[in-house]
């Protein structure tokens, strides 16, 4: 089949560069793979590490790792799940290297990936809201101020009428409790 | 209470790259909760700069692949669905021809057009295996002796020109600006930049009269 493809291409005019996705099923070349997937992989990584510098590094690593050996004999869905599998490994290695624990994984995403596009950050917003809702008022408030309101620690402390030291303790405890709530939701 | 976990969360909130630490299970859970809350605030859409820079880097990387047999690069994209392949192949070949873009940055030597040898340190103060910073005004760098040989590299980061700091125990030269680091031989160790910065240029260095000397531009 590959040979047939090779012989057929000679009759074809060169495509204009920039738009390579052909039909519904296959990518034309690595750029098409890249353009179609870079946003998805980056969003996934961001949802898993929570900061852009690392999300960019990990996205870079995924494509550097995955593109070289990639043969685009595969369907779009297969390419996507291959990238996702690579992303999963890259993320696991990242946590092993940085905190020594699998803080987040791409396991759930892997199960529901093919051949549909990966749902992007599918559960985070709903889950974050649910976690916040489950916290005591002051815990919820400090986390809202800091995580959703982009307040500095001092601003959050002022807003809540407490000292910076208190705000710090509050944030620490609130996060711990949020972690417990999150754990409960998972199981 | 500035625990590593606290710092980690503050880095997340500030959008900085957080620092690694050995996390307990509780700390990992805390970080996980912080990531969950944090990622709600941002869809995580990559910046255009990042997408463009990574695309260029991939083009370079793929172009650098050895192509020993015929069509080594072309082999990268082989499509089996005949109809799709027929439409796509033209573009594939087209691409294979145009990805020979800029080569990776190469190491350079910094040699002034005219200059003078300036003593930096007594030879005895640079024992084998050691690394020492020096500052001669116009030229700052790091001297190193290895296997008896003295060499020197520039102390200026090749990214944006920040001055590197020596981390002697790790034998790394760290950039304070973007967490780039170089090995003491000038090669790139780590970076978080979209495009890898060039290795540090070497400086001309010699030993004379019991001193290590560096070749520098004449005073203005």
mmCIF file of C-alpha atoms in Angstrom:
data_model
loop_
_atom_site.group_PDB
_atom_site.id
_atom_site.type_symbol
_atom_site.label_atom_id
_atom_site.label_comp_id
_atom_site.label_asym_id
_atom_site.label_seq_id
_atom_site.Cartn_x
_atom_site.Cartn_y
_atom_site.Cartn_z
ATOM 1 C CA UNK A 1 0.000 0.000 0.000
ATOM 2 C CA UNK A 2 2.910 2.264 0.798
ATOM 3 C CA UNK A 3 4.377 1.691 -2.653
ATOM 4 C CA UNK A 4 1.083 2.483 -4.233
ATOM 5 C CA UNK A 5 0.995 5.716 -2.365
ATOM 6 C CA UNK A 6 4.527 6.537 -3.448
ATOM 7 C CA UNK A 7 3.731 5.975 -7.086
ATOM 8 C CA UNK A 8 0.542 7.910 -6.928
ATOM 9 C CA UNK A 9 2.036 11.003 -5.484
ATOM 10 C CA UNK A 10 3.980 11.703 -8.610
ATOM 11 C CA UNK A 11 0.805 12.560 -10.375
ATOM 12 C CA UNK A 12 -0.177 14.996 -7.703
ATOM 13 C CA UNK A 13 0.573 18.638 -7.649
ATOM 14 C CA UNK A 14 2.267 19.877 -4.563
ATOM 15 C CA UNK A 15 -0.193 21.050 -1.969
ATOM 16 C CA UNK A 16 0.078 24.608 -0.820
ATOM 17 C CA UNK A 17 2.005 24.546 2.411
ATOM 18 C CA UNK A 18 0.312 25.404 5.649
ATOM 19 C CA UNK A 19 -2.793 23.307 5.355
ATOM 20 C CA UNK A 20 -2.067 19.645 5.370
ATOM 21 C CA UNK A 21 -4.897 17.787 6.935
ATOM 22 C CA UNK A 22 -6.203 15.535 4.223
ATOM 23 C CA UNK A 23 -9.546 13.917 4.524
ATOM 24 C CA UNK A 24 -10.701 12.924 7.965
ATOM 25 C CA UNK A 25 -8.390 10.109 8.729
ATOM 26 C CA UNK A 26 -4.726 10.806 8.217
ATOM 27 C CA UNK A 27 -2.236 13.588 8.730
ATOM 28 C CA UNK A 28 -0.296 14.804 5.750
ATOM 29 C CA UNK A 29 2.985 15.379 7.539
ATOM 30 C CA UNK A 30 4.565 16.182 10.854
ATOM 31 C CA UNK A 31 3.483 19.800 10.709
ATOM 32 C CA UNK A 32 -0.120 18.762 10.395
ATOM 33 C CA UNK A 33 0.342 16.461 13.366
ATOM 34 C CA UNK A 34 1.953 19.292 15.277
ATOM 35 C CA UNK A 35 -0.593 21.966 14.469
ATOM 36 C CA UNK A 36 -3.523 19.768 15.233
ATOM 37 C CA UNK A 37 -2.150 18.546 18.539
ATOM 38 C CA UNK A 38 0.094 21.167 20.103
ATOM 39 C CA UNK A 39 -2.792 23.035 21.686
ATOM 40 C CA UNK A 40 -4.374 19.894 23.045
ATOM 41 C CA UNK A 41 -1.177 18.537 24.551
ATOM 42 C CA UNK A 42 -0.272 21.896 26.057
ATOM 43 C CA UNK A 43 -3.720 22.324 27.620
ATOM 44 C CA UNK A 44 -3.572 18.841 29.058
ATOM 45 C CA UNK A 45 -0.121 19.413 30.500
ATOM 46 C CA UNK A 46 -1.137 22.760 31.919
ATOM 47 C CA UNK A 47 -4.095 21.151 33.642
ATOM 48 C CA UNK A 48 -1.725 18.605 35.135
ATOM 49 C CA UNK A 49 1.122 20.840 36.297
ATOM 50 C CA UNK A 50 -0.620 24.186 36.807
ATOM 51 C CA UNK A 51 2.129 26.400 35.404
ATOM 52 C CA UNK A 52 3.112 27.470 31.940
ATOM 53 C CA UNK A 53 6.885 27.083 32.018
ATOM 54 C CA UNK A 54 6.548 23.418 32.888
ATOM 55 C CA UNK A 55 3.607 22.892 30.538
ATOM 56 C CA UNK A 56 5.750 24.281 27.720
ATOM 57 C CA UNK A 57 8.725 22.131 28.627
ATOM 58 C CA UNK A 58 6.612 19.012 28.809
ATOM 59 C CA UNK A 59 4.830 19.775 25.544
ATOM 60 C CA UNK A 60 8.216 20.259 23.931
ATOM 61 C CA UNK A 61 9.383 16.952 25.305
ATOM 62 C CA UNK A 62 6.308 15.143 24.027
ATOM 63 C CA UNK A 63 6.779 16.344 20.479
ATOM 64 C CA UNK A 64 10.540 15.892 20.472
ATOM 65 C CA UNK A 65 10.060 12.356 21.696
ATOM 66 C CA UNK A 66 7.078 11.421 19.600
ATOM 67 C CA UNK A 67 7.659 13.030 16.239
ATOM 68 C CA UNK A 68 10.971 11.486 15.290
ATOM 69 C CA UNK A 69 9.864 7.880 15.319
ATOM 70 C CA UNK A 70 6.384 8.729 14.158
ATOM 71 C CA UNK A 71 5.244 7.245 10.915
ATOM 72 C CA UNK A 72 2.068 8.823 9.812
ATOM 73 C CA UNK A 73 0.670 5.564 8.594
ATOM 74 C CA UNK A 74 -1.790 5.858 11.385
ATOM 75 C CA UNK A 75 -5.196 7.407 11.577
ATOM 76 C CA UNK A 76 -5.668 10.740 13.250
ATOM 77 C CA UNK A 77 -7.094 8.959 16.258
ATOM 78 C CA UNK A 78 -4.141 6.633 16.491
ATOM 79 C CA UNK A 79 -1.662 9.469 16.211
ATOM 80 C CA UNK A 80 -3.491 11.306 18.949
ATOM 81 C CA UNK A 81 -3.476 8.377 21.288
ATOM 82 C CA UNK A 82 0.197 7.796 20.532
ATOM 83 C CA UNK A 83 0.894 11.402 21.488
ATOM 84 C CA UNK A 84 -1.221 10.998 24.561
ATOM 85 C CA UNK A 85 0.627 7.856 25.567
ATOM 86 C CA UNK A 86 3.881 9.757 25.140
ATOM 87 C CA UNK A 87 2.483 12.631 27.183
ATOM 88 C CA UNK A 88 1.536 10.215 29.915
ATOM 89 C CA UNK A 89 5.065 8.857 30.131
ATOM 90 C CA UNK A 90 6.592 12.329 29.994
ATOM 91 C CA UNK A 91 4.336 13.530 32.794
ATOM 92 C CA UNK A 92 5.078 10.491 34.949
ATOM 93 C CA UNK A 93 8.798 11.037 34.488
ATOM 94 C CA UNK A 94 8.405 14.728 35.312
ATOM 95 C CA UNK A 95 6.818 13.986 38.678
ATOM 96 C CA UNK A 96 9.316 11.267 39.438
ATOM 97 C CA UNK A 97 12.083 13.744 38.788
ATOM 98 C CA UNK A 98 10.609 16.762 40.594
ATOM 99 C CA UNK A 99 8.545 15.707 43.615
ATOM 100 C CA UNK A 100 9.244 11.996 43.616
ATOM 101 C CA UNK A 101 5.538 11.175 43.511
ATOM 102 C CA UNK A 102 2.900 10.855 40.824
ATOM 103 C CA UNK A 103 1.089 14.034 41.797
ATOM 104 C CA UNK A 104 -1.094 13.958 38.683
ATOM 105 C CA UNK A 105 -1.414 11.442 35.874
ATOM 106 C CA UNK A 106 -2.899 11.202 32.433
ATOM 107 C CA UNK A 107 -4.336 7.805 33.131
ATOM 108 C CA UNK A 108 -7.987 8.747 33.009
ATOM 109 C CA UNK A 109 -7.555 10.687 29.803
ATOM 110 C CA UNK A 110 -5.861 7.719 28.233
ATOM 111 C CA UNK A 111 -8.814 5.469 28.753
ATOM 112 C CA UNK A 112 -11.245 7.697 26.930
ATOM 113 C CA UNK A 113 -9.060 9.027 24.182
ATOM 114 C CA UNK A 114 -9.354 7.145 20.952
ATOM 115 C CA UNK A 115 -10.337 7.887 18.376
ATOM 116 C CA UNK A 116 -12.141 10.991 19.523
ATOM 117 C CA UNK A 117 -10.192 14.084 20.436
ATOM 118 C CA UNK A 118 -9.156 14.143 24.028
ATOM 119 C CA UNK A 119 -11.571 16.125 26.122
ATOM 120 C CA UNK A 120 -9.619 19.114 27.247
ATOM 121 C CA UNK A 121 -9.214 19.506 30.933
ATOM 122 C CA UNK A 122 -12.554 17.782 31.177
ATOM 123 C CA UNK A 123 -13.250 17.767 34.845
ATOM 124 C CA UNK A 124 -11.134 20.454 36.418
ATOM 125 C CA UNK A 125 -13.607 23.353 36.523
ATOM 126 C CA UNK A 126 -16.479 21.307 37.823
ATOM 127 C CA UNK A 127 -14.252 19.544 40.289
ATOM 128 C CA UNK A 128 -12.576 22.703 41.534
ATOM 129 C CA UNK A 129 -15.952 24.310 42.142
ATOM 130 C CA UNK A 130 -17.202 21.226 43.925
ATOM 131 C CA UNK A 131 -14.112 21.111 46.118
ATOM 132 C CA UNK A 132 -14.425 24.763 47.055
ATOM 133 C CA UNK A 133 -18.089 24.314 47.822
ATOM 134 C CA UNK A 134 -17.246 21.520 50.234
ATOM 135 C CA UNK A 135 -14.874 23.669 52.319
ATOM 136 C CA UNK A 136 -15.673 25.750 55.381
ATOM 137 C CA UNK A 137 -16.344 29.391 54.584
ATOM 138 C CA UNK A 138 -12.962 30.851 55.544
ATOM 139 C CA UNK A 139 -11.026 28.104 53.805
ATOM 140 C CA UNK A 140 -13.062 28.603 50.689
ATOM 141 C CA UNK A 141 -12.583 32.360 50.872
ATOM 142 C CA UNK A 142 -8.802 32.289 51.127
ATOM 143 C CA UNK A 143 -8.518 29.876 48.225
ATOM 144 C CA UNK A 144 -10.915 31.912 46.116
ATOM 145 C CA UNK A 145 -8.954 35.074 46.810
ATOM 146 C CA UNK A 146 -5.610 33.519 46.057
ATOM 147 C CA UNK A 147 -6.406 31.075 43.287
ATOM 148 C CA UNK A 148 -9.365 32.634 41.546
ATOM 149 C CA UNK A 149 -8.962 36.278 42.504
ATOM 150 C CA UNK A 150 -5.208 36.429 41.901
ATOM 151 C CA UNK A 151 -4.705 38.267 45.198
ATOM 152 C CA UNK A 152 -1.311 38.411 46.825
ATOM 153 C CA UNK A 153 -1.095 36.955 50.285
ATOM 154 C CA UNK A 154 -1.226 40.451 51.775
ATOM 155 C CA UNK A 155 -4.230 41.467 49.726
ATOM 156 C CA UNK A 156 -6.030 38.300 50.710
ATOM 157 C CA UNK A 157 -5.149 38.915 54.353
ATOM 158 C CA UNK A 158 -6.444 42.494 54.180
ATOM 159 C CA UNK A 159 -9.573 41.346 52.457
ATOM 160 C CA UNK A 160 -10.253 38.850 55.197
ATOM 161 C CA UNK A 161 -9.208 41.131 58.014
ATOM 162 C CA UNK A 162 -6.439 38.867 59.287
ATOM 163 C CA UNK A 163 -2.674 39.137 59.543
ATOM 164 C CA UNK A 164 -0.464 37.866 56.758
ATOM 165 C CA UNK A 165 0.711 35.136 59.093
ATOM 166 C CA UNK A 166 -2.845 34.063 59.725
ATOM 167 C CA UNK A 167 -3.655 34.112 56.049
ATOM 168 C CA UNK A 168 -0.699 31.874 55.428
ATOM 169 C CA UNK A 169 -1.824 29.342 57.970
ATOM 170 C CA UNK A 170 -5.343 29.558 56.635
ATOM 171 C CA UNK A 171 -4.194 28.927 53.090
ATOM 172 C CA UNK A 172 -2.052 26.022 54.130
ATOM 173 C CA UNK A 173 -4.889 24.359 56.029
ATOM 174 C CA UNK A 174 -7.409 25.132 53.329
ATOM 175 C CA UNK A 175 -5.221 23.463 50.711
ATOM 176 C CA UNK A 176 -4.739 20.440 52.915
ATOM 177 C CA UNK A 177 -8.450 20.149 53.390
ATOM 178 C CA UNK A 178 -9.087 20.719 49.689
ATOM 179 C CA UNK A 179 -6.695 17.858 49.038
ATOM 180 C CA UNK A 180 -8.657 15.631 51.361
ATOM 181 C CA UNK A 181 -11.918 16.604 49.702
ATOM 182 C CA UNK A 182 -10.420 15.949 46.276
ATOM 183 C CA UNK A 183 -9.213 12.562 47.377
ATOM 184 C CA UNK A 184 -12.680 11.710 48.651
ATOM 185 C CA UNK A 185 -14.188 12.713 45.331
ATOM 186 C CA UNK A 186 -11.837 10.480 43.414
ATOM 187 C CA UNK A 187 -12.540 7.347 45.365
ATOM 188 C CA UNK B 1 6.638 28.328 57.503
ATOM 189 C CA UNK B 2 8.321 28.705 54.163
ATOM 190 C CA UNK B 3 8.272 25.009 53.481
ATOM 191 C CA UNK B 4 9.165 23.718 50.026
ATOM 192 C CA UNK B 5 5.501 22.847 49.500
ATOM 193 C CA UNK B 6 4.508 26.403 50.363
ATOM 194 C CA UNK B 7 7.063 27.767 47.932
ATOM 195 C CA UNK B 8 5.825 25.363 45.305
ATOM 196 C CA UNK B 9 2.275 26.646 45.629
ATOM 197 C CA UNK B 10 3.432 30.267 45.611
ATOM 198 C CA UNK B 11 5.399 29.595 42.441
ATOM 199 C CA UNK B 12 2.279 28.134 40.862
ATOM 200 C CA UNK B 13 0.281 31.192 41.868
ATOM 201 C CA UNK B 14 2.927 33.487 40.436
ATOM 202 C CA UNK B 15 3.076 31.526 37.193
ATOM 203 C CA UNK B 16 6.687 30.606 37.835
ATOM 204 C CA UNK B 17 8.296 27.282 37.305
ATOM 205 C CA UNK B 18 8.135 25.615 40.709
ATOM 206 C CA UNK B 19 11.179 24.098 42.338
ATOM 207 C CA UNK B 20 11.480 20.385 42.869
ATOM 208 C CA UNK B 21 11.512 18.990 46.384
ATOM 209 C CA UNK B 22 11.066 15.613 47.940
ATOM 210 C CA UNK B 23 7.351 15.605 48.671
ATOM 211 C CA UNK B 24 5.539 13.625 51.322
ATOM 212 C CA UNK B 25 2.195 12.135 50.451
ATOM 213 C CA UNK B 26 0.404 15.020 52.162
ATOM 214 C CA UNK B 27 2.478 17.576 50.347
ATOM 215 C CA UNK B 28 1.822 15.868 47.038
ATOM 216 C CA UNK B 29 -1.907 16.020 47.765
ATOM 217 C CA UNK B 30 -1.600 19.703 48.611
ATOM 218 C CA UNK B 31 0.234 20.403 45.383
ATOM 219 C CA UNK B 32 -2.387 18.391 43.501
ATOM 220 C CA UNK B 33 -5.183 20.494 44.986
ATOM 221 C CA UNK B 34 -3.307 23.678 44.122
ATOM 222 C CA UNK B 35 -2.834 22.529 40.521
ATOM 223 C CA UNK B 36 -6.494 21.693 40.237
ATOM 224 C CA UNK B 37 -7.548 25.098 41.512
ATOM 225 C CA UNK B 38 -4.913 26.863 39.511
ATOM 226 C CA UNK B 39 -5.735 25.235 36.209
ATOM 227 C CA UNK B 40 -9.330 26.338 36.472
ATOM 228 C CA UNK B 41 -8.174 29.897 35.973
ATOM 229 C CA UNK B 42 -6.571 29.301 32.644
ATOM 230 C CA UNK B 43 -7.527 27.086 29.747
ATOM 231 C CA UNK B 44 -3.834 26.439 29.234
ATOM 232 C CA UNK B 45 -3.922 27.567 25.640
ATOM 233 C CA UNK B 46 -0.291 27.750 24.478
ATOM 234 C CA UNK B 47 1.078 31.163 23.535
ATOM 235 C CA UNK B 48 1.641 31.855 19.862
ATOM 236 C CA UNK B 49 5.321 32.451 20.542
ATOM 237 C CA UNK B 50 5.671 29.049 22.084
ATOM 238 C CA UNK B 51 3.834 27.294 19.273
ATOM 239 C CA UNK B 52 5.960 29.019 16.644
ATOM 240 C CA UNK B 53 9.227 28.448 18.487
ATOM 241 C CA UNK B 54 8.565 24.774 19.069
ATOM 242 C CA UNK B 55 7.567 24.340 15.445
ATOM 243 C CA UNK B 56 10.907 25.808 14.382
ATOM 244 C CA UNK B 57 12.770 23.658 16.820
ATOM 245 C CA UNK B 58 11.046 20.525 15.581
ATOM 246 C CA UNK B 59 11.837 21.471 12.008
ATOM 247 C CA UNK B 60 15.494 21.764 13.004
ATOM 248 C CA UNK B 61 15.492 18.519 14.920
ATOM 249 C CA UNK B 62 13.835 16.603 12.142
ATOM 250 C CA UNK B 63 16.162 18.098 9.566
ATOM 251 C CA UNK B 64 19.148 16.998 11.617
ATOM 252 C CA UNK B 65 18.134 13.390 11.554
ATOM 253 C CA UNK B 66 20.677 11.312 9.730
ATOM 254 C CA UNK B 67 19.435 10.207 6.343
ATOM 255 C CA UNK B 68 21.815 7.407 5.480
ATOM 256 C CA UNK B 69 19.639 5.562 3.011
ATOM 257 C CA UNK B 70 17.631 7.179 0.306
ATOM 258 C CA UNK B 71 14.693 9.164 1.469
ATOM 259 C CA UNK B 72 15.583 8.974 5.117
ATOM 260 C CA UNK B 73 13.510 11.997 5.823
ATOM 261 C CA UNK B 74 10.764 11.054 3.512
ATOM 262 C CA UNK B 75 10.379 7.783 5.326
ATOM 263 C CA UNK B 76 9.211 9.785 8.298
ATOM 264 C CA UNK B 77 5.892 10.321 6.675
ATOM 265 C CA UNK B 78 4.619 7.351 4.869
ATOM 266 C CA UNK B 79 0.940 7.093 4.422
ATOM 267 C CA UNK B 80 -0.903 3.944 3.738
ATOM 268 C CA UNK B 81 -4.381 5.111 3.010
ATOM 269 C CA UNK B 82 -3.875 5.403 -0.690
ATOM 270 C CA UNK B 83 -6.372 8.101 -1.441
ATOM 271 C CA UNK B 84 -5.180 10.343 1.315
ATOM 272 C CA UNK B 85 -1.586 9.599 0.517
ATOM 273 C CA UNK B 86 -2.043 10.582 -3.062
ATOM 274 C CA UNK B 87 -3.309 13.962 -2.048
ATOM 275 C CA UNK B 88 -0.755 14.467 0.660
ATOM 276 C CA UNK B 89 2.459 13.157 -0.791
ATOM 277 C CA UNK B 90 3.203 16.249 -2.801
ATOM 278 C CA UNK B 91 3.168 18.300 0.337
ATOM 279 C CA UNK B 92 5.304 15.775 2.164
ATOM 280 C CA UNK B 93 8.087 15.891 -0.347
ATOM 281 C CA UNK B 94 7.801 19.620 -0.508
ATOM 282 C CA UNK B 95 8.358 19.761 3.179
ATOM 283 C CA UNK B 96 11.279 17.388 3.166
ATOM 284 C CA UNK B 97 13.043 19.791 0.878
ATOM 285 C CA UNK B 98 12.474 22.914 2.859
ATOM 286 C CA UNK B 99 13.267 21.873 6.394
ATOM 287 C CA UNK B 100 16.984 22.428 6.017
ATOM 288 C CA UNK B 101 16.789 25.573 8.084
ATOM 289 C CA UNK B 102 19.176 27.228 10.468
ATOM 290 C CA UNK B 103 21.642 24.876 12.082
ATOM 291 C CA UNK B 104 21.917 24.513 15.840
ATOM 292 C CA UNK B 105 23.967 27.218 17.481
ATOM 293 C CA UNK B 106 27.615 26.365 17.579
ATOM 294 C CA UNK B 107 30.278 27.017 20.108
ATOM 295 C CA UNK B 108 32.512 29.931 19.305
ATOM 296 C CA UNK B 109 35.742 31.342 20.507
ATOM 297 C CA UNK B 110 36.005 34.888 21.694
ATOM 298 C CA UNK B 111 39.263 36.318 20.422
ATOM 299 C CA UNK B 112 39.788 40.060 20.340
ATOM 300 C CA UNK B 113 41.301 41.502 17.152
ATOM 301 C CA UNK B 114 44.054 42.952 19.205
ATOM 302 C CA UNK B 115 44.600 42.633 22.869
ATOM 303 C CA UNK B 116 46.901 41.637 25.616
ATOM 304 C CA UNK B 117 47.524 38.813 27.992
ATOM 305 C CA UNK B 118 46.379 39.651 31.487
ATOM 306 C CA UNK B 119 47.252 37.601 34.528
ATOM 307 C CA UNK B 120 44.147 36.471 36.339
ATOM 308 C CA UNK B 121 45.305 34.157 39.044
ATOM 309 C CA UNK B 122 48.433 32.389 40.227
ATOM 310 C CA UNK B 123 48.762 28.970 38.639
ATOM 311 C CA UNK B 124 48.948 27.439 42.071
ATOM 312 C CA UNK B 125 45.550 28.889 42.902
ATOM 313 C CA UNK B 126 43.935 26.908 40.136
ATOM 314 C CA UNK B 127 44.508 23.296 41.144
ATOM 315 C CA UNK B 128 43.460 20.441 38.937
ATOM 316 C CA UNK B 129 39.704 20.029 38.784
ATOM 317 C CA UNK B 130 38.959 23.511 40.067
ATOM 318 C CA UNK B 131 36.832 26.243 38.543
ATOM 319 C CA UNK B 132 37.284 29.941 39.349
ATOM 320 C CA UNK B 133 35.385 33.000 38.251
ATOM 321 C CA UNK B 134 37.305 36.053 37.104
ATOM 322 C CA UNK B 135 36.365 39.579 36.160
ATOM 323 C CA UNK B 136 38.610 41.762 34.037
ATOM 324 C CA UNK B 137 36.038 44.423 33.315
ATOM 325 C CA UNK B 138 35.599 43.919 29.599
ATOM 326 C CA UNK B 139 35.779 40.168 29.969
ATOM 327 C CA UNK B 140 34.311 38.023 32.680
ATOM 328 C CA UNK B 141 34.620 34.297 32.678
ATOM 329 C CA UNK B 142 35.382 31.087 34.446
ATOM 330 C CA UNK B 143 38.779 29.443 34.493
ATOM 331 C CA UNK B 144 39.049 25.726 34.749
ATOM 332 C CA UNK B 145 41.889 23.265 35.020
ATOM 333 C CA UNK B 146 41.344 19.735 33.968
ATOM 334 C CA UNK B 147 44.062 17.158 33.470
ATOM 335 C CA UNK B 148 46.593 19.969 33.779
ATOM 336 C CA UNK B 149 45.053 21.935 30.922
ATOM 337 C CA UNK B 150 43.700 25.379 31.610
ATOM 338 C CA UNK B 151 40.681 26.648 29.734
ATOM 339 C CA UNK B 152 38.208 29.494 30.106
ATOM 340 C CA UNK B 153 34.672 30.225 29.049
ATOM 341 C CA UNK B 154 32.708 33.459 29.039
ATOM 342 C CA UNK B 155 30.540 34.208 32.069
ATOM 343 C CA UNK B 156 27.807 35.837 30.008
ATOM 344 C CA UNK B 157 24.705 33.822 29.245
ATOM 345 C CA UNK B 158 24.251 33.394 25.513
ATOM 346 C CA UNK B 159 20.525 33.930 25.870
ATOM 347 C CA UNK B 160 20.096 37.520 27.042
ATOM 348 C CA UNK B 161 23.489 38.397 28.432
ATOM 349 C CA UNK B 162 22.921 37.897 32.130
ATOM 350 C CA UNK B 163 25.987 37.143 34.171
ATOM 351 C CA UNK B 164 26.320 33.498 35.142
ATOM 352 C CA UNK B 165 27.022 32.341 38.669
ATOM 353 C CA UNK B 166 29.203 29.438 39.593
ATOM 354 C CA UNK B 167 27.594 26.617 41.495
ATOM 355 C CA UNK B 168 30.845 24.958 42.510
ATOM 356 C CA UNK B 169 29.443 21.802 44.149
ATOM 357 C CA UNK B 170 27.271 21.053 41.124
ATOM 358 C CA UNK B 171 29.939 22.252 38.702
ATOM 359 C CA UNK B 172 27.338 24.316 36.904
ATOM 360 C CA UNK B 173 27.177 27.889 35.685
ATOM 361 C CA UNK B 174 23.706 29.151 36.411
ATOM 362 C CA UNK B 175 21.916 32.032 34.798
ATOM 363 C CA UNK B 176 19.910 34.029 37.347
ATOM 364 C CA UNK B 177 17.495 35.262 34.697
ATOM 365 C CA UNK B 178 15.855 32.209 33.164
ATOM 366 C CA UNK B 179 17.181 29.223 35.046
ATOM 367 C CA UNK B 180 19.437 28.280 32.217
ATOM 368 C CA UNK B 181 22.576 26.481 33.259
ATOM 369 C CA UNK B 182 25.797 25.515 31.561
ATOM 370 C CA UNK B 183 28.429 22.973 32.371
ATOM 371 C CA UNK B 184 31.800 24.312 33.374
ATOM 372 C CA UNK B 185 33.152 23.417 29.934
ATOM 373 C CA UNK B 186 30.641 25.861 28.453
ATOM 374 C CA UNK B 187 28.206 23.306 27.067
ATOM 375 C CA UNK B 188 24.525 23.778 27.756
ATOM 376 C CA UNK B 189 23.281 21.800 30.752
ATOM 377 C CA UNK B 190 19.651 22.799 31.184
ATOM 378 C CA UNK B 191 17.311 25.418 29.920
ATOM 379 C CA UNK B 192 13.637 26.239 29.826
ATOM 380 C CA UNK B 193 13.738 28.344 26.728
ATOM 381 C CA UNK B 194 11.880 27.555 23.540
ATOM 382 C CA UNK B 195 15.144 27.480 21.636
ATOM 383 C CA UNK B 196 18.334 26.155 23.142
ATOM 384 C CA UNK B 197 20.887 28.907 23.697
ATOM 385 C CA UNK B 198 24.365 28.480 22.213
ATOM 386 C CA UNK B 199 27.163 27.083 24.343
ATOM 387 C CA UNK B 200 29.418 29.577 26.079
ATOM 388 C CA UNK B 201 32.256 30.926 23.964
ATOM 389 C CA UNK B 202 35.752 29.914 24.958
ATOM 390 C CA UNK B 203 38.368 32.508 25.806
ATOM 391 C CA UNK B 204 42.031 32.343 24.934
ATOM 392 C CA UNK B 205 44.017 31.383 27.976
ATOM 393 C CA UNK B 206 47.615 30.402 28.753
ATOM 394 C CA UNK B 207 49.980 29.908 31.644
ATOM 395 C CA UNK B 208 52.986 32.115 31.878
ATOM 396 C CA UNK B 209 55.373 33.024 34.651
ATOM 397 C CA UNK B 210 53.394 31.166 37.266
ATOM 398 C CA UNK B 211 50.160 32.867 36.314
ATOM 399 C CA UNK B 212 47.097 31.965 34.367
ATOM 400 C CA UNK B 213 46.561 34.634 31.733
ATOM 401 C CA UNK B 214 43.586 35.492 29.601
ATOM 402 C CA UNK B 215 43.733 37.296 26.295
ATOM 403 C CA UNK B 216 41.576 40.407 26.559
ATOM 404 C CA UNK B 217 40.908 43.529 24.508
ATOM 405 C CA UNK B 218 43.221 46.436 25.291
ATOM 406 C CA UNK B 219 41.898 49.053 27.696
ATOM 407 C CA UNK B 220 39.792 51.659 25.913
#
